[in-house]
Coordinates of C-alpha atoms in Angstrom, one line a residue:
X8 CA 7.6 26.3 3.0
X9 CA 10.4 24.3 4.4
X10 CA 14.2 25.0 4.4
X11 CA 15.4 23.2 1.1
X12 CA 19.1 22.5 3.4
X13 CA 15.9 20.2 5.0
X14 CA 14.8 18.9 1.9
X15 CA 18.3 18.2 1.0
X16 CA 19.3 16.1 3.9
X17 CA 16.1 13.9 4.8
X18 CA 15.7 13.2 1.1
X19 CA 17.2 9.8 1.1
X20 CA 16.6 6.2 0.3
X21 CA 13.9 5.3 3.1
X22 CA 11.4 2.5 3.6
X23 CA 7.4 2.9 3.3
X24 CA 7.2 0.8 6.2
X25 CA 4.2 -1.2 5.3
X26 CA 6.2 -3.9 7.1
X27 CA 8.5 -5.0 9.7
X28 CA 11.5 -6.4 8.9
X29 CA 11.3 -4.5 5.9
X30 CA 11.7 -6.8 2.5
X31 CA 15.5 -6.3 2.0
X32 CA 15.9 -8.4 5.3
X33 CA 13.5 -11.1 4.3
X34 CA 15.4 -14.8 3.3
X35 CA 14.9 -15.6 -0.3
X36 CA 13.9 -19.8 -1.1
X37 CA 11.8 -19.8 1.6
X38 CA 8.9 -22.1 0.3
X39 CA 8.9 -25.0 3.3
X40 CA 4.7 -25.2 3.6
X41 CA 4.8 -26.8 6.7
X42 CA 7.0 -23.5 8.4
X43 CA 4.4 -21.1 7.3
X44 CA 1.4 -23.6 8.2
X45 CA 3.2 -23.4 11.8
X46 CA 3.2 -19.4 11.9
X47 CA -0.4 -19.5 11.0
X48 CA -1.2 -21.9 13.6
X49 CA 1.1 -19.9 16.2
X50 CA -1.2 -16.5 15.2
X51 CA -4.4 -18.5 15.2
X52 CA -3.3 -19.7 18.9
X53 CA -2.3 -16.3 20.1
X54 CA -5.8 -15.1 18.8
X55 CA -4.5 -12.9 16.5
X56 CA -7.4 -13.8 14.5
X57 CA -10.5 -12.6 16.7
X58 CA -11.3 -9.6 14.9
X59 CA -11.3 -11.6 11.4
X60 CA -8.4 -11.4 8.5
X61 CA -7.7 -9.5 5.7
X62 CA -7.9 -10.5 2.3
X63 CA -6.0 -9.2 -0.9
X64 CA -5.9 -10.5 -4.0
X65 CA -3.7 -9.5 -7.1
X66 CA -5.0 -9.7 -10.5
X67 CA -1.6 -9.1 -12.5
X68 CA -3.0 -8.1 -15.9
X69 CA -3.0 -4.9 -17.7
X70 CA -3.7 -4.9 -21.7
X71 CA -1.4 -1.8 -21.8
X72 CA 1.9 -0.7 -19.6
X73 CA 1.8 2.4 -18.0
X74 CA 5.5 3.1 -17.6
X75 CA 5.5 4.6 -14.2
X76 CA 4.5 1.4 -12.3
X77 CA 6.4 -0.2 -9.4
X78 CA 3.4 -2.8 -9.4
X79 CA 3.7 -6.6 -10.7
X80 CA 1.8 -7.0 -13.7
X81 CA 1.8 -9.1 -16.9
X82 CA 1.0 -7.6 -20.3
X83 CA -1.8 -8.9 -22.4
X84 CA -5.1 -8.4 -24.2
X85 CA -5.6 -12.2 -24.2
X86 CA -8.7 -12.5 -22.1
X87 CA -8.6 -15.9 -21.6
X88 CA -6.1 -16.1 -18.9
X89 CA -8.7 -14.7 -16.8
X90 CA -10.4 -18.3 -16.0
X91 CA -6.7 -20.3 -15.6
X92 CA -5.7 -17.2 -13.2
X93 CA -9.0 -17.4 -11.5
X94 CA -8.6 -21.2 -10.9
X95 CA -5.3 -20.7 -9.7
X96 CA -6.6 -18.3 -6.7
X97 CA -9.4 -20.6 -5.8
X98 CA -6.6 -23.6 -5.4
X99 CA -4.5 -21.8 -3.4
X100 CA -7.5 -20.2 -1.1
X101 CA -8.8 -23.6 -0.6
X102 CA -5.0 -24.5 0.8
X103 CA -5.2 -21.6 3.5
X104 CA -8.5 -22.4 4.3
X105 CA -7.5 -26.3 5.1
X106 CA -5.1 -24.4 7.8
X107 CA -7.5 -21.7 9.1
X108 CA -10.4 -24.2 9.5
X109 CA -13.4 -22.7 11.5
X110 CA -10.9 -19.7 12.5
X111 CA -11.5 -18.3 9.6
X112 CA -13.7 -14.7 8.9
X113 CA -13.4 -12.4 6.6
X114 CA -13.0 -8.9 7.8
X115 CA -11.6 -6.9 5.0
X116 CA -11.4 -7.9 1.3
X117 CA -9.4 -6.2 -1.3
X118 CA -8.8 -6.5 -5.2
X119 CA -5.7 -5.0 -6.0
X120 CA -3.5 -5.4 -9.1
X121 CA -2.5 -4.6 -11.7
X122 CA -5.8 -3.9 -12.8
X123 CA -8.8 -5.6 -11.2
X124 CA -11.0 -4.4 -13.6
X125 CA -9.3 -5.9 -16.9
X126 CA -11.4 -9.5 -15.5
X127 CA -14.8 -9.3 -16.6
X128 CA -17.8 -8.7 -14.0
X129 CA -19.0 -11.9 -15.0
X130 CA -15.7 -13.4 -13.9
X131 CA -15.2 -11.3 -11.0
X132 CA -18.4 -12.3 -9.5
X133 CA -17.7 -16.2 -10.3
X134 CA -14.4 -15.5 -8.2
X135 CA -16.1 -13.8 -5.2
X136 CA -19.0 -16.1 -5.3
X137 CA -16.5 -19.2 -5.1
X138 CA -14.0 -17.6 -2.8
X139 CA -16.3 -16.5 0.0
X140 CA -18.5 -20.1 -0.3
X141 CA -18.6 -21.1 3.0
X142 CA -16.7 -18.8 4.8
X143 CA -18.1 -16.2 7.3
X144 CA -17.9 -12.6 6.8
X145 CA -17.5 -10.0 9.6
X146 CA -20.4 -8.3 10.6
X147 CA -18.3 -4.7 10.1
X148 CA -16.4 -6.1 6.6
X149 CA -15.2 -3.3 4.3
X150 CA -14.8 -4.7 0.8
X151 CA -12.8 -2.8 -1.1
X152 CA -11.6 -2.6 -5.1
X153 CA -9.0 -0.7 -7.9
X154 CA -10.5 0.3 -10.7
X155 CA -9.0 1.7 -13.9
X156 CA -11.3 4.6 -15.3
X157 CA -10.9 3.6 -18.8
X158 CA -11.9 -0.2 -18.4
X159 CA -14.3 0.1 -15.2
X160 CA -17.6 -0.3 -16.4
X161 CA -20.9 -0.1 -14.1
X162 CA -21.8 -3.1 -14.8
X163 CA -18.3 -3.9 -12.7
X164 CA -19.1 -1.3 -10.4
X165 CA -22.4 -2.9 -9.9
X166 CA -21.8 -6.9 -9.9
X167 CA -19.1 -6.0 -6.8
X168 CA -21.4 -3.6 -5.2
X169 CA -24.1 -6.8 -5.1
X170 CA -21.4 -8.8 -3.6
X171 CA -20.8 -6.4 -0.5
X172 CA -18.0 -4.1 -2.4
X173 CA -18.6 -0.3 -0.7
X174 CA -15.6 1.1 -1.5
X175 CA -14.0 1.9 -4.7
X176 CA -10.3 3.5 -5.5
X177 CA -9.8 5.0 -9.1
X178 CA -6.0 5.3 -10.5
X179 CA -5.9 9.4 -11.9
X180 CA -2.5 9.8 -11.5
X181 CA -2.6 12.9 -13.5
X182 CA -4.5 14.7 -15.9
X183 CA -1.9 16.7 -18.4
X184 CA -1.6 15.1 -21.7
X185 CA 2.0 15.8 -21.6
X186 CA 2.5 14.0 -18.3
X187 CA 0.0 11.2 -19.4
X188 CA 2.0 10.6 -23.0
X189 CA 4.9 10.0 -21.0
X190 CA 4.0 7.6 -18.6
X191 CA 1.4 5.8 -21.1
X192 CA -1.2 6.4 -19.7
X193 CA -4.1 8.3 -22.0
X194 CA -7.1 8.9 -19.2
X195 CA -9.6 11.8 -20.4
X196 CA -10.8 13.3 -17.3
X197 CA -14.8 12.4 -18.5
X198 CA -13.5 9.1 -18.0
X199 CA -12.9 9.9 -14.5
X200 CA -16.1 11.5 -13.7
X201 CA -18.3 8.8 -15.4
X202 CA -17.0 6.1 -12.9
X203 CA -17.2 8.6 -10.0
X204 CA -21.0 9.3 -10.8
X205 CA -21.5 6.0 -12.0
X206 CA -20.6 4.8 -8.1
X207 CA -22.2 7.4 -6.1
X208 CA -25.2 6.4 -8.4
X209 CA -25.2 2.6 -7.7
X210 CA -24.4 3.5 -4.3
X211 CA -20.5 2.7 -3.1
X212 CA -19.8 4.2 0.3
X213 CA -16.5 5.9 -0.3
X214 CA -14.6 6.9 -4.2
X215 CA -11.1 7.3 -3.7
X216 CA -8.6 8.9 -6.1
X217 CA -5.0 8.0 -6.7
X218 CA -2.9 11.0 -7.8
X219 CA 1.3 10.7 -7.8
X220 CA 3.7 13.6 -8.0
X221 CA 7.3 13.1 -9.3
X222 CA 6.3 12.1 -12.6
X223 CA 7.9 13.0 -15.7
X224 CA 7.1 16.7 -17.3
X225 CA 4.8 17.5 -13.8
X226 CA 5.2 21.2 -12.6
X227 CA 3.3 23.3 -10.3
X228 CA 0.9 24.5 -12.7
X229 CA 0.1 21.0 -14.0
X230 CA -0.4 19.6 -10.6
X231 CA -2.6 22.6 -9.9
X232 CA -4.6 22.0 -12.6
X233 CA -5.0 18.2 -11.9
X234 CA -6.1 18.8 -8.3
X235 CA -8.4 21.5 -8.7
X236 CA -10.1 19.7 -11.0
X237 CA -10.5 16.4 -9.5
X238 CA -11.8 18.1 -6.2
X239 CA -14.3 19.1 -7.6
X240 CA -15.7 15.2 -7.7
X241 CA -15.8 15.4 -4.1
X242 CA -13.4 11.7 -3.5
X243 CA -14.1 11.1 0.0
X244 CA -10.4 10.1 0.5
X245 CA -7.4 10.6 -2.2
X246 CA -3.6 8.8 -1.8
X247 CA -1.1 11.5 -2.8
X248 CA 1.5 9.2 -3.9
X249 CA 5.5 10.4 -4.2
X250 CA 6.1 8.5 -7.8
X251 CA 8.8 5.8 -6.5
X252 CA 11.8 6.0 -9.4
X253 CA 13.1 2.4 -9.2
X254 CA 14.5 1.7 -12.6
X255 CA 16.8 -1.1 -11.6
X256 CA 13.5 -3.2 -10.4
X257 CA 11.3 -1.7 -13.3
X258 CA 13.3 -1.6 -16.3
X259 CA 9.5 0.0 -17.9
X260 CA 11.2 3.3 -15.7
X261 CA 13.6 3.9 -17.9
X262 CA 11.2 4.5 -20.9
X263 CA 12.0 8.3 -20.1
X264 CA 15.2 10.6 -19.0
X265 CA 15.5 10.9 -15.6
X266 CA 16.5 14.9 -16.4
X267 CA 12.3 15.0 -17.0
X268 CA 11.8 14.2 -13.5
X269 CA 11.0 16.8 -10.7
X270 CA 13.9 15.8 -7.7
X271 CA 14.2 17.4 -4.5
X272 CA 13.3 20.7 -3.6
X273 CA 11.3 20.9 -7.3
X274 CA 9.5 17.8 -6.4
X275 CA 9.0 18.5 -2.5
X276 CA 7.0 22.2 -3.8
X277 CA 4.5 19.5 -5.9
X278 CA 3.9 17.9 -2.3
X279 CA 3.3 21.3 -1.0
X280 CA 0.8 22.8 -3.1
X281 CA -1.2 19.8 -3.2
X282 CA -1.2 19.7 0.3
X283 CA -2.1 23.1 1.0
X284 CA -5.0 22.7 -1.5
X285 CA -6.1 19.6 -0.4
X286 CA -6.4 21.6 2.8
X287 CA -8.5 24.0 1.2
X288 CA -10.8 22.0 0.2
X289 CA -11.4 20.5 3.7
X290 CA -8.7 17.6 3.2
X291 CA -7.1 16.6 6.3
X292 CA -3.5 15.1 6.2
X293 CA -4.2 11.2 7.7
X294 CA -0.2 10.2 7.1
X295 CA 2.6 9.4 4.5
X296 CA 0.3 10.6 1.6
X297 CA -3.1 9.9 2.5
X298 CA -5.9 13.3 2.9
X299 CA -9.8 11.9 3.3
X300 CA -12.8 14.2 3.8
X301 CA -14.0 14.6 7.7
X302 CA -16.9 12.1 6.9
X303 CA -14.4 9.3 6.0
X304 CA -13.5 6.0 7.6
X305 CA -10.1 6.6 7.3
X306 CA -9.6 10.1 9.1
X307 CA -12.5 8.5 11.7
X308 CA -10.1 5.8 12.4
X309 CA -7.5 7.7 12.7
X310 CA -8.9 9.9 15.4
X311 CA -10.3 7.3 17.6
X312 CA -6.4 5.9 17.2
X313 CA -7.5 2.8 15.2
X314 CA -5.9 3.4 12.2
X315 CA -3.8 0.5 10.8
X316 CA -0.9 0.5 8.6
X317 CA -0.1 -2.8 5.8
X318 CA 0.7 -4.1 2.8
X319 CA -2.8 -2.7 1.7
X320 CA -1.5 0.7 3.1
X321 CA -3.7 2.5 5.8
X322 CA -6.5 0.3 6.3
X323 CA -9.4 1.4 8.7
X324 CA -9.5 -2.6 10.3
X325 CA -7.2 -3.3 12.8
X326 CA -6.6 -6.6 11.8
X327 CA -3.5 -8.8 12.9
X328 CA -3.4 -11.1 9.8
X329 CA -3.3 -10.6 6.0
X330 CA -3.7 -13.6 3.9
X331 CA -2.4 -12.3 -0.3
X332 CA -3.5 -14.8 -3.0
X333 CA -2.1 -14.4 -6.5
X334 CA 1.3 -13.8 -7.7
X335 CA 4.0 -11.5 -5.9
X336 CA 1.1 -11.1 -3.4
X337 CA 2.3 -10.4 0.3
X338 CA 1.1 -12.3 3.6
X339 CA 1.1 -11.1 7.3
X340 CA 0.2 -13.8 9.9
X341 CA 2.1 -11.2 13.1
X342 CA 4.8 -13.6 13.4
X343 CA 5.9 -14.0 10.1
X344 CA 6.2 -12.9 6.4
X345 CA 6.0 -14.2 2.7
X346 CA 5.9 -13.5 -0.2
X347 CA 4.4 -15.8 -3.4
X348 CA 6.2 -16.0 -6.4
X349 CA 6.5 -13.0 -8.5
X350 CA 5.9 -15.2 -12.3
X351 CA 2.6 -16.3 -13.2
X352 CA 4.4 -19.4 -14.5
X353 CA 6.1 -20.2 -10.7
X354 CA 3.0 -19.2 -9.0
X355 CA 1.2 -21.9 -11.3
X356 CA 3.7 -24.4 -10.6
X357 CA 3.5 -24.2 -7.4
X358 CA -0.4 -24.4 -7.4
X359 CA 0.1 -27.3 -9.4
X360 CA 1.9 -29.4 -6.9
X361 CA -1.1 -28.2 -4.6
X362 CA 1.6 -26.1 -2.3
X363 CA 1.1 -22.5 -1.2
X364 CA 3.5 -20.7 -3.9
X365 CA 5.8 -18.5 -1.4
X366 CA 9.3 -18.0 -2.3
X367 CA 10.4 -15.5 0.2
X368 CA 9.8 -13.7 3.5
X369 CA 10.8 -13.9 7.8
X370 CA 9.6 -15.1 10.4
X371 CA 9.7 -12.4 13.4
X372 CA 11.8 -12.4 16.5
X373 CA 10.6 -11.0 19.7
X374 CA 12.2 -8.2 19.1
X375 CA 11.5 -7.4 15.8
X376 CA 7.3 -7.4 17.1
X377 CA 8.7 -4.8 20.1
X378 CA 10.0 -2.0 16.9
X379 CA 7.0 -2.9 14.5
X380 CA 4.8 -1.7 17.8
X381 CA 6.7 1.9 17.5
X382 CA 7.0 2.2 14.1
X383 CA 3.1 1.3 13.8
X384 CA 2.4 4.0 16.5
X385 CA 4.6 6.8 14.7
X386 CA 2.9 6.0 11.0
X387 CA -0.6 5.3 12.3
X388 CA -0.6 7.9 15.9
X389 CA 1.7 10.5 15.6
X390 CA 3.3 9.3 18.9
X391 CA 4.4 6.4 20.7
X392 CA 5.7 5.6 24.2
X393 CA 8.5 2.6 25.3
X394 CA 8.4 3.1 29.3
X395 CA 9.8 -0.2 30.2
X396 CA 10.3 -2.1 27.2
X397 CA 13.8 -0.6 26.0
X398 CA 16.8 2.2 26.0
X399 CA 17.1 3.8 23.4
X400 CA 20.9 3.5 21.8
X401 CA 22.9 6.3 21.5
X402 CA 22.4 6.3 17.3
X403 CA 18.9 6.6 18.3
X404 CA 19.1 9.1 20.7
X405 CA 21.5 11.2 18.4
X406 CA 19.2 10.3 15.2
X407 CA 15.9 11.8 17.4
X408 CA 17.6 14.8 18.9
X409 CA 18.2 15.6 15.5
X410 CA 15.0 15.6 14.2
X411 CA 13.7 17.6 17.0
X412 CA 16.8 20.2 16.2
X413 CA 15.1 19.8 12.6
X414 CA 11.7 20.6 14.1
X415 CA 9.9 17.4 13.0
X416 CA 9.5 15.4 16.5
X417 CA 9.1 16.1 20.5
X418 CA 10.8 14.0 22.8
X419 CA 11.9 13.0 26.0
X420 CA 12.3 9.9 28.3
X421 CA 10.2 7.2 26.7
X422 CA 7.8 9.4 24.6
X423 CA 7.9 10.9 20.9
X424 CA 5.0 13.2 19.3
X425 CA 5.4 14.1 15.8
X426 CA 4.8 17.6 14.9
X427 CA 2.8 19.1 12.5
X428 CA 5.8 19.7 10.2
X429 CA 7.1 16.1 10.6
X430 CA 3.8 14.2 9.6
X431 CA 5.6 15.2 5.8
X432 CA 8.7 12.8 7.3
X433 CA 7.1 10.3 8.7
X434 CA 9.1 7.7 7.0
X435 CA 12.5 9.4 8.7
X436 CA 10.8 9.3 12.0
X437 CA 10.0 5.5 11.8
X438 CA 13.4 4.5 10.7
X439 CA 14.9 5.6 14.2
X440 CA 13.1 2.1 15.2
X441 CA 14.1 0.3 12.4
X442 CA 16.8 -1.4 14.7
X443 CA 17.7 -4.0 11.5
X444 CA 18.5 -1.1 9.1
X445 CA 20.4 1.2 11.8
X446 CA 22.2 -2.1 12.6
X447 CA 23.4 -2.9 8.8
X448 CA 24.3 0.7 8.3
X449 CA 28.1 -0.4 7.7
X450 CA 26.9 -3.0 5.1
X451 CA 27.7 -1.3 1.7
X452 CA 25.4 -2.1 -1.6
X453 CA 25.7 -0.8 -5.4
X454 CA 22.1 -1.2 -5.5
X455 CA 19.8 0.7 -4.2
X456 CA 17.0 -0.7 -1.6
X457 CA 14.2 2.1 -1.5
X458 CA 12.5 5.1 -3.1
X459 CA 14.0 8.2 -2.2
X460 CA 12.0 9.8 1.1
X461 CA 10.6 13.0 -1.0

């Protein structure tokens, strides 16, 4: 178990590092189409687009709030915003599409939300049939979905599976009633288990599980419980999430006292224990909350060092550009960010005046590409090595001798190796290269940026 004094003092507001510049550096009002159609063009020319591009797409509805969620989303059981919302992705696909022209294949698709499964199959397939008309698909594509337990039916889990869709993630969170009342989310474990067998039946390569520690009324024994019997479905991969308590971005947060919610050393032990029985049950630790069976793309990737870290999370495609459709959805063209609208009414706006509906985001400097490299490395490897490209400052140097003081990294010259302790810091280790946050460190704010580290 590890010194709480070490709890204590990495446990602080940190970045997930799913990009670089992290969001709180991006510009806001930064809808100029014809910038962003020139960072596309720049990636397209460097060939950043060989291996293919990724694809998400967030479908914002949910017909119920679960209070815990740091996700965009828009409340309703009105089903016919399904076809307008639907439209409204095809519009704006067929803009990036003008721009990618014959560069464009499709390497990794994913439905995120949300919840992808609140759309009907029937409309799902209209929207996959449409959106990959015409367009080629990568001969090694991994198409990928969310699913909600309670709404996924198999006639979902079979109209995406016809499409190409071999990979399937299921939101658990957690299985105690007590924990489930508070965050609104009733999920019978059957539930669960249907879908599961329902997918290994119709034949989906991989079923992932989502499960979160941190939540409201969670203690050893009830995370216990959840694990132990979840494993027992066999998920070939499962994201152990560290619940994110924003409530001055998600006012939903607030719905319970913060004195209900495991912090620090009480919260690290839930990490712990699932760990070790993820372990157990031949789990292997891939990075920042992610275990996957030996058998799994994921771990495979991460072994033959091709793992790859985005918006999406770990992805097992080493792709160089990420194209989001829908609202508050995220794009990654290598030398640039953005960010659509996060309203359903801007985003439609926008897609009315037939413009790509960003609001927000950066376009990288030289530099900026030279620390994502080594923050990639450390999140995706373990390691990293900058012979020749830089000298480390002396908050750097200061801010790695510590962590090797602290047990959690090797280093010396150019190189870094995270140790088996420090793959439960990796988001401390990575903020050593985050030369734009070590640089602002004088800049006070009353709000807070990030989710605490543990």
């Amino acid at each position: 178990m590890l010194p709480f004094a070490l709890i204590d003092k990495y446990n602080v507001p940190i970045p997930r590092y799913t990009s670089y510049p992290t969001v709180p550096f991006w510009k806001d009002d930064l809808t100029d189409n014809e910038d962003w159609k020139l960072q596309i063009h720049k990636a397209i020319q460097a060939k950043k687009t060989e291996q293919g591009i990724s694809l998400y797409i967030h479908l914002p509805f949910c017909e119920q709030l679960c209070t815990y969620c740091g996700c965009n989303k828009r409340i309703t059981k009105n089903h016919s915003v399904e076809t307008v919302y639907i439209d409204a992705l095809l519009k704006e696909w067929s803009l990036y599409k003008a721009i990618f022209g014959d560069e464009l294949v499709i390497r990794e698709l994913h439905l995120g939300g949300g919840t992808p499964t609140f759309f009907s199959p029937e409309n799902l397939v209209f929207l996959m049939t449409e959106l990959l008309k015409g367009v080629k698909i990568h001969p090694e594509k991994e198409f990928s979905f969310e699913g909600h337990p309670n709404n996924t039916t198999k006639e979902h889990l079979q109209s995406l599976y016809n499409i190409g869709f071999r990979r399937v993630s299921f939101g658990v969170q957690d299985l105690n009633l007590k924990v489930q009342t508070a965050i609104n989310r009733i999920q019978p474990f059957n539930k669960t288990k249907q879908v599961t067998d329902w997918a290994r039946e119709i034949g989906y390569e991989s079923v992932n599980f989502d499960l979160i520690y941190g939540l409201p009324f969670q203690t050893k024994e009830t995370i216990k419980e959840t694990i132990e019997t979840v494993i027992q479905l066999e998920p070939n991969r499962i994201a152990f999430y560290s619940y994110a308590h924003v409530p001055w971005t998600k006012k939903s947060q607030r719905a319970y006292d913060e004195n209900d919610l495991p912090k620090g050393k009480d919260k690290y032990e839930l990490y712990e224990l699932g760990k070790q029985l993820f372990t157990d049950a031949k789990y292997t630790d891939v990075g920042m909350d992610h275990f996957a069976l030996e058998n799994d793309g994921l771990l495979i990737s991460k072994q033959n060092s091709l793992l790859h870290r985005n918006f999406m999370g770990y992805t097992t495609t080493n792709t160089e550009v990420l194209i989001g459709l829908g609202v508050s959805a995220i794009s990654d063209v290598f030398f640039g960010f953005r960010q659509n609208y996060k309203t359903v009414e801007e985003y439609y706006n926008a897609i009315n005046e037939n413009t790509i509906p960003i609001y927000r985001g950066i376009n990288v400097s030289d530099e900026d590409i030279l620390y994502r490299k080594h923050i990639l490395n450390i999140a995706c490897k373990g390691k990293t090595d900058w012979k020749n490209e830089f000298e480390l400052t002396s908050l750097m140097k200061n801010q790695l001798n510590d962590l090797q003081k602290d047990g959690l990294v090797e280093w010396s010259d150019s190189q870094l190796t995270v140790t088996n302790l420090g793959w439960s810091f990796l988001r401390n280790i990575c903020a050593v290269f985050d030369k734009k946050m070590n640089d602002n460190k004088h800049q006070q704010t009353t709000t807070p940026k990030f989710s605490q580290a543990v």
